[in-house]
Amino acid sequence: LEGASRKRKHDISETETILEGASRKRKHDISETETNSVKHKKSKKQRGKSESESDVDSIVDDEFERNSVLSFKHRRMENEKLWNKSIHPETVQDKYDVLISDDLKKVEDNIPPLSVYIGSGFAAEVKSFHTDVVLLAEVFENFRALSMNYFELDPVHFYTTPSLTWSAGIKTTNVTLELLTDIDMYLMLESGIRGGMCLVSKRFSKANNKYLEDFDEMSPSKYIISLDVNNLYGTAMAFYNLPESEFRFLDQNEIQEFDLMSVQSDSNVGYILEVDLYYPPELHSEHNSFPMAPNHETITFDMLSAYQKEICEKLNIKINEKNKKLLNTFNEKKNYRPPTPWKSIFTSGPVYTVTYAIFGTYWIASHFLSVQPIFLGTILHFSIQENGFFTSVPFAFQIVLTFTASWISKWLNTHNYVGVDKVRKGSNFLFCLGYSLCLLGVYFSGCERLQSTGFGIAAMCFIGLSFTGCMIAPVDMSPTFAGSVMGLSSTIGSLAAFIFPVLVGVMTDGQQTLEQWNKIFLMCIGIVFSSGILFCVFGSAEVQPWNYASDEDGNNREEFEEMEHYVDAAIHL
């Protein structure tokens, strides 16, 4: 992806930003910063006021005279009597004498005269804490005035502060950001989102140095220091070029000739890379406290320590293997699509069972879409209008059952009540069992129009359970090669749409009798119910070993080694 980018211009007075590990300094011109008309708040250590109280104090008296909620509501009252929060203390003291000598005296000294409450009609408002609410409204009105003054944007037109900030940034920089229209570009950028690390990888550490009373001279000297970097996002956005427009993917030749070390950090041409990383063992000890390049990985039960496994078993904690976490590990970070392991797919038993289950589902679909209308017209003697109605009604109930089954299966997986494999098998078995029982009802109903039609509609509705059963299982079996497995199983399954109508035509040729149709119904029951049993016994919705293609699966080792020498994909900004 090729595109243009530019640095946001800032006027800064000779301030040097020193980057640890960098060999050069970056200078920026900073002009005198304009100060606003708002008083700066004191630090929390210098005051004992609440946050809302300090917000009120930050508004100068000039602002009270214009656009003030309080001045509009209570024009006759003196300003200094209004700009005070309620007298109720917001802190709790654990000593009675302190409360009497300090806080209570302070409260008594600050109680406004009775005329404030009686003469101005304030009694009901103080009782209901209306004063606090009005003061907070005053704070927000002041915030609106500041925003309109600096950005000409009204905060009440935005749901969140970040959305206001985003609009202010776009407005003040006069930058037109190009929207991504290529889904692959979007997915690549989205996959690069990491979030933030929040962990303590070392549970206990004890300092030992000459400044401590219990210093042990026989042990190594050790210091503990807390480091933090403020305004990381702001620094990145202010002092470095940001992607802007003209995105394109690099072609294969450009990728092979790409030299990362030749790209300057302040270049107007930037790159976003998708790479494979190998963590050399010699760096493990040095980086053990905080490995580089965090990545989203699925935590399995086998990855837990012996102590963690013991806790899980003791507290009956189930590990949801669908839940990904941001981890700092020494594992290899690979993000390219390996060659499809066709040999492993064609020799996989679960692939054949899920294919047969999908074949059974397509068989039912063909039954109701192309064959059932013939039965309704020739055996039950429905008119064309009635035939169309009873053929379409089941789809409405099927949609409801599909959404309901999807919600239930998601709820079971999310709360770790049942694994994905059991949900898929259970849902598919209910689908096959329900369909078979309802079709048996059609078989025994004979020419009873109402009874036969009711069982037929119910049988069609059960197809909705297949979408949380066998129809989605190929994606669970191999997320990496889901397209290949789904395409293979669906192609074979769709053959039912060709075979079933032809077979029905042969069986009913010149013999449009109830006896012949009962044979067709029994055949459908046999195919569908057997597919459900085979899927439950021999099928699987667990991730298959060949999903993680490696040398053991017969992949081309030379191709893997070649891909490790250059960047898989790069976006040229």
XYZ file of C-alpha atoms in Angstrom:
573
model
C 0.000 0.000 0.000
C 1.606 3.222 -1.113
C 0.440 6.480 0.332
C 1.336 9.941 1.496
C 1.942 11.038 5.042
C 3.023 14.226 6.692
C 4.025 15.507 10.082
C 1.681 17.650 12.097
C 3.315 21.036 12.504
C 3.892 22.335 16.012
C 5.625 25.453 17.277
C 7.892 24.353 20.103
C 10.814 26.199 21.704
C 14.123 24.308 21.593
C 12.969 21.210 23.386
C 14.905 18.028 22.799
C 13.208 14.678 22.885
C 15.746 12.021 23.844
C 14.866 8.504 22.793
C 16.495 5.682 24.753
C 18.523 3.521 22.417
C 18.617 6.164 19.660
C 21.806 7.817 18.494
C 20.343 11.160 17.462
C 18.312 13.913 19.074
C 15.257 15.535 17.574
C 14.802 19.278 17.900
C 11.496 21.047 17.589
C 10.579 24.695 17.520
C 8.151 25.620 20.213
C 6.659 29.062 20.425
C 5.163 30.575 23.516
C 2.122 28.567 24.458
C -1.096 30.509 24.690
C -2.650 30.353 28.109
C -6.367 30.095 28.538
C -8.548 31.940 30.967
C -8.983 29.019 33.314
C -7.214 28.808 36.644
C -4.848 25.857 36.907
C -5.833 23.323 39.529
C -3.528 22.591 42.413
C -2.204 19.116 42.876
C -4.134 16.736 45.074
C -1.395 16.880 47.703
C -1.820 20.651 48.033
C -5.558 20.620 48.599
C -8.157 18.536 50.312
C -11.120 19.454 48.139
C -13.221 17.069 46.128
C -12.933 16.903 42.351
C -16.267 18.618 41.755
C -15.349 21.338 44.258
C -12.079 22.095 42.501
C -13.882 22.178 39.157
C -16.137 24.872 40.532
C -13.141 26.810 41.905
C -11.492 26.687 38.477
C -14.187 28.945 37.010
C -13.273 32.617 37.456
C -15.770 35.196 38.622
C -15.922 36.803 35.171
C -17.575 33.700 33.795
C -20.296 33.958 36.420
C -21.635 37.230 35.075
C -22.199 35.887 31.556
C -23.830 32.646 30.470
C -24.076 31.422 34.045
C -26.695 28.915 35.106
C -26.632 30.196 38.668
C -26.779 33.876 37.754
C -29.798 33.197 35.562
C -31.557 31.109 38.197
C -30.798 33.288 41.250
C -30.033 36.812 40.093
C -30.707 38.435 43.484
C -28.159 36.422 45.436
C -24.594 37.440 46.080
C -22.088 35.504 43.996
C -19.823 34.468 46.838
C -22.748 32.867 48.623
C -23.514 30.743 45.613
C -20.051 29.517 44.715
C -19.881 27.061 47.579
C -20.766 23.397 47.652
C -23.120 21.989 50.247
C -21.932 22.073 53.863
C -22.016 18.309 54.220
C -18.431 17.024 54.739
C -17.245 14.649 51.994
C -14.526 12.962 54.052
C -14.891 10.625 56.998
C -12.700 10.988 60.095
C -11.972 8.031 62.334
C -11.346 10.170 65.425
C -14.132 12.008 67.216
C -11.941 14.795 68.631
C -10.568 15.617 65.194
C -14.093 15.874 63.817
C -15.134 18.250 66.605
C -12.054 20.455 66.564
C -11.491 20.757 62.810
C -14.229 19.751 60.403
C -17.214 20.826 62.466
C -15.681 24.197 63.247
C -14.900 24.675 59.578
C -18.491 23.840 58.673
C -19.896 26.257 61.236
C -17.684 29.076 59.983
C -18.851 28.570 56.396
C -22.597 28.295 56.963
C -24.259 31.098 54.942
C -26.710 33.381 56.727
C -30.297 32.225 57.069
C -31.404 34.779 54.501
C -29.695 32.744 51.803
C -32.040 29.826 52.437
C -35.256 31.635 53.357
C -35.093 34.897 51.462
C -34.140 33.330 48.140
C -36.303 30.240 48.323
C -33.293 27.947 48.583
C -34.595 25.678 51.345
C -36.075 23.015 49.106
C -33.093 23.104 46.770
C -30.484 22.561 49.476
C -32.566 19.747 50.866
C -32.589 18.029 47.473
C -28.935 18.834 46.682
C -29.974 20.984 43.740
C -27.056 23.314 44.402
C -24.475 20.665 43.571
C -26.259 19.813 40.355
C -26.438 23.438 39.277
C -22.758 23.954 40.065
C -21.827 20.971 37.926
C -23.988 22.385 35.151
C -22.001 25.597 35.481
C -18.756 23.650 35.082
C -20.017 21.987 31.916
C -21.257 25.287 30.470
C -17.779 26.701 31.019
C -16.340 23.670 29.217
C -18.695 24.327 26.303
C -17.530 27.940 26.125
C -13.876 26.880 26.024
C -14.539 24.333 23.285
C -16.452 26.848 21.185
C -13.696 29.418 21.693
C -10.810 27.164 20.666
C -12.376 24.702 18.215
C -15.815 26.138 17.362
C -17.274 22.765 18.355
C -20.082 22.278 20.865
C -19.469 19.269 23.193
C -23.203 18.577 23.523
C -23.221 17.473 19.886
C -20.891 14.559 20.699
C -21.592 11.368 22.608
C -18.067 11.001 24.041
C -15.002 13.130 24.711
C -12.849 11.019 22.306
C -15.284 11.774 19.470
C -15.016 15.484 20.271
C -11.223 15.211 20.339
C -11.200 13.406 16.985
C -13.343 16.077 15.333
C -11.203 18.836 16.838
C -8.048 17.183 15.499
C -9.438 16.803 11.986
C -10.746 20.373 12.030
C -7.582 22.064 13.272
C -5.082 20.119 11.122
C -7.048 20.543 7.868
C -6.125 17.004 6.866
C -8.299 14.884 4.598
C -7.862 11.249 5.592
C -8.335 8.703 2.843
C -10.715 5.921 3.814
C -9.658 2.336 3.181
C -11.803 0.551 0.601
C -9.762 -2.659 0.314
C -10.944 -5.243 2.835
C -7.487 -6.864 2.964
C -5.881 -3.544 3.896
C -8.453 -3.001 6.612
C -8.049 -6.505 8.047
C -4.266 -6.176 8.030
C -4.370 -2.914 9.970
C -6.998 -4.282 12.338
C -4.878 -7.354 13.063
C -2.061 -5.041 14.145
C -4.067 -3.635 17.046
C -2.482 -4.893 20.242
C -3.888 -2.864 23.111
C -1.762 -2.360 26.214
C 0.118 -4.663 28.525
C -1.014 -4.582 32.147
C 0.786 -7.140 34.241
C 3.338 -7.771 36.969
C 5.557 -10.530 35.659
C 7.630 -10.625 38.861
C 5.570 -11.287 41.976
C 8.108 -10.240 44.598
C 11.298 -8.214 44.599
C 13.267 -6.934 47.596
C 15.702 -4.050 47.405
C 19.122 -4.314 49.037
C 21.359 -1.264 49.016
C 23.327 1.008 51.331
C 20.400 3.391 51.801
C 18.303 0.775 53.578
C 18.439 0.007 57.285
C 18.523 -3.759 56.756
C 21.226 -3.568 54.077
C 23.035 -6.888 53.733
C 26.588 -6.209 52.612
C 27.156 -9.868 51.846
C 24.378 -9.887 49.215
C 24.462 -8.103 45.857
C 23.341 -4.496 45.828
C 19.868 -4.082 44.352
C 17.660 -1.060 43.673
C 13.974 -0.796 42.754
C 12.843 2.138 40.659
C 9.435 2.936 39.236
C 9.527 4.316 35.708
C 6.685 5.726 33.668
C 6.334 7.558 30.392
C 3.610 10.151 30.147
C 1.578 10.983 27.050
C 2.770 8.148 24.824
C -0.104 8.547 22.368
C 0.198 12.301 22.290
C 3.935 12.111 21.627
C 3.478 9.624 18.812
C 0.830 11.765 17.156
C 2.682 15.057 17.611
C 6.272 14.245 16.672
C 5.986 11.483 14.076
C 4.411 11.256 10.647
C 0.968 9.706 10.531
C -0.562 7.732 7.628
C -2.769 9.891 5.487
C -3.555 8.735 1.940
C -2.580 6.876 -1.260
C -2.353 3.414 0.277
C -1.221 0.420 -1.747
C 0.230 -3.054 -1.221
C 3.789 -3.678 -2.332
C 4.202 -6.271 -5.053
C 6.381 -9.358 -4.609
C 9.474 -7.799 -6.208
C 9.236 -4.714 -3.996
C 8.901 -6.902 -0.917
C 12.016 -8.905 -1.797
C 14.035 -5.710 -2.368
C 12.680 -4.000 0.744
C 15.341 -2.939 3.279
C 13.848 -1.985 6.619
C 17.063 -0.435 7.973
C 17.156 2.075 5.117
C 13.852 3.658 6.138
C 14.322 6.857 8.148
C 12.062 7.421 11.154
C 11.104 10.903 9.911
C 10.582 9.880 6.291
C 7.479 11.020 4.437
C 7.143 7.465 3.124
C 6.291 5.003 5.867
C 5.599 1.286 6.072
C 3.376 -0.935 8.145
C 4.815 -4.431 8.155
C 3.376 -7.865 8.737
C 6.313 -10.081 9.614
C 7.436 -13.402 11.037
C 9.586 -13.029 14.142
C 12.013 -15.542 15.597
C 13.194 -14.902 19.164
C 16.859 -16.035 19.455
C 17.442 -18.198 22.569
C 20.437 -16.087 23.591
C 18.061 -13.162 24.265
C 15.623 -15.099 26.440
C 17.482 -14.570 29.707
C 18.017 -10.859 29.107
C 14.413 -10.247 28.022
C 12.745 -12.630 30.452
C 11.115 -9.875 32.528
C 9.421 -8.250 29.542
C 9.649 -9.994 26.145
C 9.209 -7.820 23.096
C 6.501 -7.967 20.426
C 3.355 -8.918 22.380
C 0.872 -10.940 20.383
C -2.710 -12.170 20.703
C -2.646 -15.873 21.502
C -5.121 -18.455 22.713
C -4.264 -19.829 26.156
C -4.837 -23.569 26.375
C -4.858 -25.740 29.470
C -1.515 -27.281 28.473
C 0.133 -23.853 28.583
C -0.664 -23.383 32.284
C 1.866 -24.062 35.009
C 1.425 -26.920 37.447
C 0.265 -24.474 40.118
C -2.295 -22.880 37.779
C -3.613 -26.285 36.736
C -4.012 -27.220 40.391
C -6.039 -24.062 41.041
C -8.246 -24.711 37.996
C -9.014 -28.228 39.141
C -9.565 -27.177 42.744
C -11.943 -24.321 41.882
C -13.480 -26.099 38.873
C -12.345 -23.364 36.497
C -12.819 -24.167 32.814
C -10.425 -22.688 30.277
C -12.208 -21.132 27.316
C -9.836 -21.829 24.439
C -11.720 -19.341 22.270
C -10.559 -16.496 24.509
C -7.438 -14.756 23.214
C -5.112 -12.748 25.428
C -2.299 -10.305 24.739
C 0.850 -12.175 25.761
C 4.560 -11.404 26.010
C 6.206 -14.675 25.035
C 9.293 -16.044 23.331
C 7.157 -18.014 20.894
C 7.657 -17.569 17.193
C 5.291 -14.996 15.767
C 4.006 -16.163 12.395
C 1.227 -14.523 10.449
C 1.329 -15.891 6.943
C -0.932 -18.449 5.357
C 0.929 -21.744 4.793
C 0.147 -24.061 1.856
C -3.139 -25.921 2.191
C -2.450 -29.441 3.575
C -4.656 -31.244 1.056
C -3.235 -34.647 1.921
C -4.174 -34.248 5.582
C -7.621 -32.928 4.680
C -8.442 -35.831 2.351
C -7.270 -38.371 4.947
C -9.163 -36.767 7.846
C -12.111 -38.762 9.187
C -13.894 -35.718 10.704
C -13.851 -34.046 7.289
C -15.752 -36.963 5.749
C -18.301 -37.123 8.560
C -19.039 -33.397 8.455
C -19.285 -33.604 4.656
C -21.882 -36.357 4.935
C -23.761 -34.353 7.577
C -23.829 -31.337 5.257
C -24.959 -33.647 2.445
C -27.909 -34.686 4.630
C -28.784 -31.042 5.294
C -28.785 -30.235 1.578
C -30.916 -33.343 1.031
C -33.583 -31.908 3.350
C -33.376 -28.503 1.670
C -33.973 -30.162 -1.708
C -36.877 -32.075 -0.203
C -38.782 -28.987 0.866
C -37.782 -26.642 -1.947
C -38.330 -28.883 -4.965
C -40.096 -32.096 -3.877
C -42.501 -31.224 -1.052
C -44.655 -28.948 -3.270
C -45.280 -31.944 -5.548
C -46.476 -34.001 -2.571
C -48.766 -31.207 -1.391
C -50.299 -30.862 -4.839
C -50.654 -34.485 -5.969
C -51.346 -36.323 -2.699
C -52.939 -33.702 -0.421
C -54.552 -31.835 -3.366
C -53.717 -28.294 -2.274
C -54.264 -25.466 -4.752
C -51.328 -23.471 -6.096
C -52.019 -20.633 -3.640
C -52.278 -23.008 -0.683
C -49.214 -24.904 -1.851
C -47.144 -21.723 -1.993
C -48.312 -20.637 1.456
C -47.562 -23.921 3.234
C -44.196 -24.173 1.479
C -43.077 -20.690 2.575
C -44.446 -20.620 6.144
C -41.756 -22.966 7.577
C -38.989 -20.535 6.630
C -40.325 -17.888 9.026
C -40.188 -20.316 11.953
C -36.808 -21.576 10.761
C -35.312 -18.077 11.007
C -36.567 -17.698 14.582
C -35.140 -21.079 15.575
C -31.816 -20.285 13.887
C -31.315 -17.063 15.862
C -32.470 -18.690 19.089
C -30.109 -21.645 18.669
C -27.229 -19.303 17.806
C -27.803 -17.231 20.939
C -28.028 -20.312 23.167
C -24.874 -21.882 21.720
C -22.970 -18.619 22.117
C -24.141 -18.316 25.715
C -23.081 -21.887 26.517
C -19.630 -21.344 24.996
C -19.064 -17.963 26.591
C -19.879 -19.222 30.087
C -17.859 -22.430 29.609
C -20.858 -24.653 30.320
C -20.345 -26.723 27.194
C -17.470 -26.854 24.721
C -17.781 -26.046 21.037
C -17.594 -29.704 20.010
C -20.522 -30.708 22.223
C -22.586 -27.712 21.140
C -22.115 -28.562 17.455
C -22.895 -32.249 17.931
C -25.831 -31.630 20.249
C -27.410 -29.048 17.971
C -26.970 -31.230 14.900
C -28.383 -34.297 16.682
C -31.488 -32.356 17.768
C -31.906 -31.191 14.185
C -31.705 -34.728 12.748
C -33.848 -36.252 15.501
C -36.545 -33.578 15.284
C -36.701 -33.781 11.504
C -36.888 -37.589 11.531
C -39.673 -37.697 14.139
C -41.712 -35.062 12.309
C -41.297 -36.867 8.996
C -42.463 -40.052 10.699
C -45.523 -38.050 11.674
C -46.068 -37.229 8.003
C -45.619 -40.930 7.176
C -48.307 -42.048 9.625
C -50.663 -39.136 8.875
C -51.467 -40.468 5.445
C -53.846 -38.191 3.586
C -54.905 -36.213 6.665
C -54.219 -32.756 5.241
C -54.022 -30.733 8.455
C -52.012 -33.286 10.416
C -49.607 -34.078 7.574
C -49.023 -30.412 6.766
C -48.362 -29.565 10.423
C -45.722 -32.268 10.771
C -44.159 -31.158 7.475
C -43.872 -27.545 8.625
C -42.357 -28.655 11.953
C -39.811 -30.851 10.155
C -38.693 -27.927 8.009
C -38.278 -25.690 11.066
C -35.686 -28.034 12.584
C -33.276 -27.188 9.751
C -32.540 -23.995 11.709
C -30.553 -26.070 14.220
C -28.155 -27.243 11.504
C -26.590 -23.776 11.279
C -25.223 -24.165 14.808
C -24.360 -27.787 14.071
C -22.684 -29.358 11.066
C -22.974 -26.315 8.770
C -20.511 -24.266 10.844
C -18.293 -27.150 11.993
C -15.720 -26.810 9.127
C -14.808 -23.356 10.440
C -14.250 -24.767 13.941
C -12.199 -27.686 12.609
C -9.723 -25.500 10.757
C -9.860 -21.717 11.158
C -6.744 -21.405 8.990
C -8.114 -23.444 6.077
C -11.831 -22.907 6.725
C -12.418 -21.752 3.157
C -10.890 -24.893 1.669
C -12.691 -27.302 4.015
C -16.012 -25.474 3.724
C -15.728 -25.327 -0.064
C -14.935 -29.041 -0.309
C -17.728 -30.201 2.023
C -20.315 -27.811 0.580
C -19.488 -28.819 -2.995
C -19.985 -32.499 -2.208
C -23.050 -31.732 -0.086
C -24.687 -29.722 -2.858
C -24.749 -32.856 -5.017
C -27.863 -33.768 -3.021
C -29.704 -30.981 -4.836
C -29.066 -32.851 -8.126
C -29.499 -36.434 -6.939
C -32.651 -36.155 -4.823
C -35.058 -34.647 -7.417
C -33.909 -37.156 -10.048
C -34.365 -40.032 -7.610
C -37.856 -38.832 -6.651
C -38.767 -38.546 -10.316
C -37.721 -42.135 -10.940
C -39.600 -43.459 -7.895
C -42.842 -41.600 -8.658
C -42.840 -41.887 -12.436
C -46.425 -42.854 -13.201
C -46.893 -43.827 -9.538
C -48.064 -40.705 -7.709
C -49.339 -42.746 -4.791
C -49.101 -42.358 -1.031
C -47.203 -45.641 -0.844
C -44.421 -44.373 -3.097
C -44.170 -41.091 -1.197
C -43.915 -42.952 2.088
C -40.891 -44.763 0.657
C -39.366 -41.380 -0.158
C -40.018 -40.154 3.395
C -38.386 -43.258 4.894
C -35.382 -42.774 2.623
C -35.042 -39.166 3.812
C -35.261 -40.253 7.443
C -32.551 -42.876 6.909
C -30.115 -40.462 5.248
C -30.620 -37.581 7.680
C -30.675 -39.612 10.899
C -27.616 -41.660 9.889
C -25.695 -38.463 9.077
C -26.516 -37.108 12.530
C -25.396 -40.303 14.288
C -22.128 -40.483 12.321
C -21.353 -36.831 13.041
C -21.943 -37.316 16.777
C -19.838 -40.493 16.976
C -17.011 -39.926 14.483
C -17.216 -36.207 13.765
C -15.456 -33.365 15.550
C -15.690 -29.607 15.853
C -12.313 -29.358 17.577
C -9.379 -27.727 15.813
C -7.615 -30.438 13.821
C -3.824 -30.989 14.064
C -3.329 -30.243 10.360
C -4.754 -26.754 10.929
C -1.271 -25.834 12.190
C 0.585 -26.707 9.008
C 4.185 -27.777 9.649
C 6.875 -30.031 8.233
C 5.111 -33.124 9.581
C 2.125 -32.362 7.371
C 4.179 -32.579 4.230
C 4.471 -28.873 3.500
C 7.295 -27.488 1.402
C 10.145 -26.777 3.812
C 12.091 -24.783 1.229
C 9.157 -22.445 0.798
C 9.051 -21.835 4.556
C 12.782 -21.052 4.697
C 12.502 -18.662 1.779
C 9.606 -16.795 3.379
C 11.591 -16.265 6.592
C 14.131 -14.078 4.764
C 11.814 -11.264 3.772
C 8.727 -9.470 4.957
C 5.450 -11.208 4.130
C 3.432 -8.135 3.476
C 4.150 -4.430 3.704
C 2.018 -1.359 3.365
C 3.744 1.519 1.580
C 2.249 4.703 2.993
